[in-house]
PDB file of C-alpha atoms in Angstrom:
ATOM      1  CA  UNK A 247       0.000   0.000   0.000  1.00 89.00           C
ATOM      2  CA  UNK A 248       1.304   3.409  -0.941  1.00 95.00           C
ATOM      3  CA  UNK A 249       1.367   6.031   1.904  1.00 96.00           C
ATOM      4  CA  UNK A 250       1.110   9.758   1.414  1.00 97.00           C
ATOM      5  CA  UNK A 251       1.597  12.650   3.422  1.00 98.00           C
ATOM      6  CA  UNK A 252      -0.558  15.558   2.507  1.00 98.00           C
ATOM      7  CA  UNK A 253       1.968  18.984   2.439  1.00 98.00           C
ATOM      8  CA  UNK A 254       0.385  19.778   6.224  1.00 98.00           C
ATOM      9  CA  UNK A 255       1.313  16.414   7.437  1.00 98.00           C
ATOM     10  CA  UNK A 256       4.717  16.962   6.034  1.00 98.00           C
ATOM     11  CA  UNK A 257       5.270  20.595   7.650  1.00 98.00           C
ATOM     12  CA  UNK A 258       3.890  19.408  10.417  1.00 98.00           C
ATOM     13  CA  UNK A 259       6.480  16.699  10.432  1.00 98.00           C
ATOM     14  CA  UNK A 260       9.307  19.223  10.192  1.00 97.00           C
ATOM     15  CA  UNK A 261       8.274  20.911  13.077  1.00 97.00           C
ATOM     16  CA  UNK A 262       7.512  18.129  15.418  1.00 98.00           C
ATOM     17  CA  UNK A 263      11.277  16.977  14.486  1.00 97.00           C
ATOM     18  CA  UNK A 264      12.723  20.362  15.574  1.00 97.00           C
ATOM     19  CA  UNK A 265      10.787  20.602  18.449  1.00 97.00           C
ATOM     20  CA  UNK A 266      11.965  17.194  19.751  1.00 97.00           C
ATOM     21  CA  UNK A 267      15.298  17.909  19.233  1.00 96.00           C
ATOM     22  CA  UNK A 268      15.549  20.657  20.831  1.00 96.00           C
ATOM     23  CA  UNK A 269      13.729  18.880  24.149  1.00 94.00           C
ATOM     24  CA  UNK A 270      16.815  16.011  23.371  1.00 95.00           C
ATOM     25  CA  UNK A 271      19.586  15.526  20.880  1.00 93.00           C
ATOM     26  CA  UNK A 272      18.726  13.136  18.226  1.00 93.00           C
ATOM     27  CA  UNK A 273      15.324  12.750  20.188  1.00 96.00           C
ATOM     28  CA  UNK A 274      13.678  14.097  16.556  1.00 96.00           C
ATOM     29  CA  UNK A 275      15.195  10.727  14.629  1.00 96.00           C
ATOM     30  CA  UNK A 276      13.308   8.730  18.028  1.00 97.00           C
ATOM     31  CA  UNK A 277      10.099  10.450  16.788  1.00 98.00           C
ATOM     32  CA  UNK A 278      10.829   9.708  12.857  1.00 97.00           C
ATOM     33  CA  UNK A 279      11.083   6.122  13.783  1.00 97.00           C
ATOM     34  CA  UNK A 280       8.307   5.908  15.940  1.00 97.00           C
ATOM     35  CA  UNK A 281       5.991   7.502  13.450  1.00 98.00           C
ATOM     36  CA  UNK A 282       7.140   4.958  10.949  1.00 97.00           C
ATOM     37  CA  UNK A 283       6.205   1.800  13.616  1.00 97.00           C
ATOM     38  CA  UNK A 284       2.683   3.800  14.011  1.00 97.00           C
ATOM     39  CA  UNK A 285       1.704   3.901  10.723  1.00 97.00           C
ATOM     40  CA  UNK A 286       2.965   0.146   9.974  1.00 96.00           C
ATOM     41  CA  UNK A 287       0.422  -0.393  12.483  1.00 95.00           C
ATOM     42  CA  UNK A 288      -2.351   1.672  11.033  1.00 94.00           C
ATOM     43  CA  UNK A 289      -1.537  -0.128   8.021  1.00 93.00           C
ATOM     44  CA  UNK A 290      -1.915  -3.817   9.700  1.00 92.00           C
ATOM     45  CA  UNK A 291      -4.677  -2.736  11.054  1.00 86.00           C
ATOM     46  CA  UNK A 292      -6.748  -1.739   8.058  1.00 80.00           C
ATOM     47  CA  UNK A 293      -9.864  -3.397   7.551  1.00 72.00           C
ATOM     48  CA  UNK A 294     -11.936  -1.165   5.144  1.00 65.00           C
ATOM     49  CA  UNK A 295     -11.530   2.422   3.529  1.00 63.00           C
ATOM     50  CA  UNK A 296     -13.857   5.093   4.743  1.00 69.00           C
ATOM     51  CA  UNK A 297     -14.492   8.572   4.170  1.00 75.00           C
ATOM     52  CA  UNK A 298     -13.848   9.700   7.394  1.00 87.00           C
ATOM     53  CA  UNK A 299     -10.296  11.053   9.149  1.00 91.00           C
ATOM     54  CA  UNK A 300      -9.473   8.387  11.700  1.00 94.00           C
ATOM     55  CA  UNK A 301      -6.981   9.573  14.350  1.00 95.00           C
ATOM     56  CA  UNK A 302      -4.574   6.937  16.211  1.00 96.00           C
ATOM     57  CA  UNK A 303      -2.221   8.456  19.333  1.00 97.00           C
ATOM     58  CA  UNK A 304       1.687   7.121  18.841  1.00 97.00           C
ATOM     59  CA  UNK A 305       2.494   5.307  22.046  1.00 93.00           C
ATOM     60  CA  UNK A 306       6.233   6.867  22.507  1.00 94.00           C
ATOM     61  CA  UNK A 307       5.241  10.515  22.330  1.00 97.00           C
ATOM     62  CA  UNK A 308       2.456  12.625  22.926  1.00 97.00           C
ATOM     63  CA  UNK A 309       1.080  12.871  19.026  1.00 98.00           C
ATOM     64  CA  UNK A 310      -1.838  12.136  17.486  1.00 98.00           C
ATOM     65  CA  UNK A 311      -1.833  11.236  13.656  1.00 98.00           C
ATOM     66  CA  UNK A 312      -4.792  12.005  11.054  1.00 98.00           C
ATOM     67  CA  UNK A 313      -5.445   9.816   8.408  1.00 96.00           C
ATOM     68  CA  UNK A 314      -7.851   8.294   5.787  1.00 95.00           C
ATOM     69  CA  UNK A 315      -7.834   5.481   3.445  1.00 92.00           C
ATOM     70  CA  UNK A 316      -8.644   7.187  -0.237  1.00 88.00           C
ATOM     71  CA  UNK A 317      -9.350   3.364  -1.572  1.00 87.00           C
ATOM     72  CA  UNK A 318      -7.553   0.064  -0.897  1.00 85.00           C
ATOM     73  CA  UNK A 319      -4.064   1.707  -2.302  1.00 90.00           C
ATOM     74  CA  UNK A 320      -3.953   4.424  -0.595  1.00 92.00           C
ATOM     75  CA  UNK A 321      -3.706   5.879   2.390  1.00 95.00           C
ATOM     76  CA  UNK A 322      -3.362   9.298   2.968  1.00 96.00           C
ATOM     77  CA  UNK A 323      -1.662  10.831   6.524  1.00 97.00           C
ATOM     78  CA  UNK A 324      -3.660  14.199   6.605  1.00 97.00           C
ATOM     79  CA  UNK A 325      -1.953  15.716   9.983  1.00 98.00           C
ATOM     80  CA  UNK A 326       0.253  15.101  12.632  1.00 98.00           C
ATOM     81  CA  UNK A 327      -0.486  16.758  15.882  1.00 96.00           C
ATOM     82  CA  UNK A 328       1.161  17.160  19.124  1.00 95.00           C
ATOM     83  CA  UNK A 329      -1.131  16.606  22.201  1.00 92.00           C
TER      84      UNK A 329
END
């Protein structure tokens, strides 16, 4: 399944990186790698696409991720927030 990151989701991305590192050295690559492990999981978990923006918290940081699957291809990260 292809995963895309809408241009907010990628800013917002950026920022969450900088602001991480600046809490802890190399604490912004910890995030990167825990956002990847999150959406591997929203990806196992898929069951059906819907029109709707489902939101799933990351366990290692206080972030909340937006997403929705455009068909059975594609899903599309619409945000990434920090809680």
């Amino acid at each position: 399944m292809n995963v895309l990151l809408s241009s907010i989701a990628k800013n917002d991305i950026r920022l969450l990186m900088r602001v991480f590192n600046a809490e802890k050295e190399k604490r912004g690559n910890d995030f990167l790698e825990s956002l990847k492990e999150s959406i591997d999981g929203i990806l196992q978990d898929h069951r059906t696409t819907g029109s709707e923006i489902s939101v799933r918290p990351m366990k290692e940081f206080p972030v909340n991720i937006h997403y929705i699957f455009e068909d059975e291809d594609h899903l599309l990260i619409t945000a990434v927030f920090k809680i």
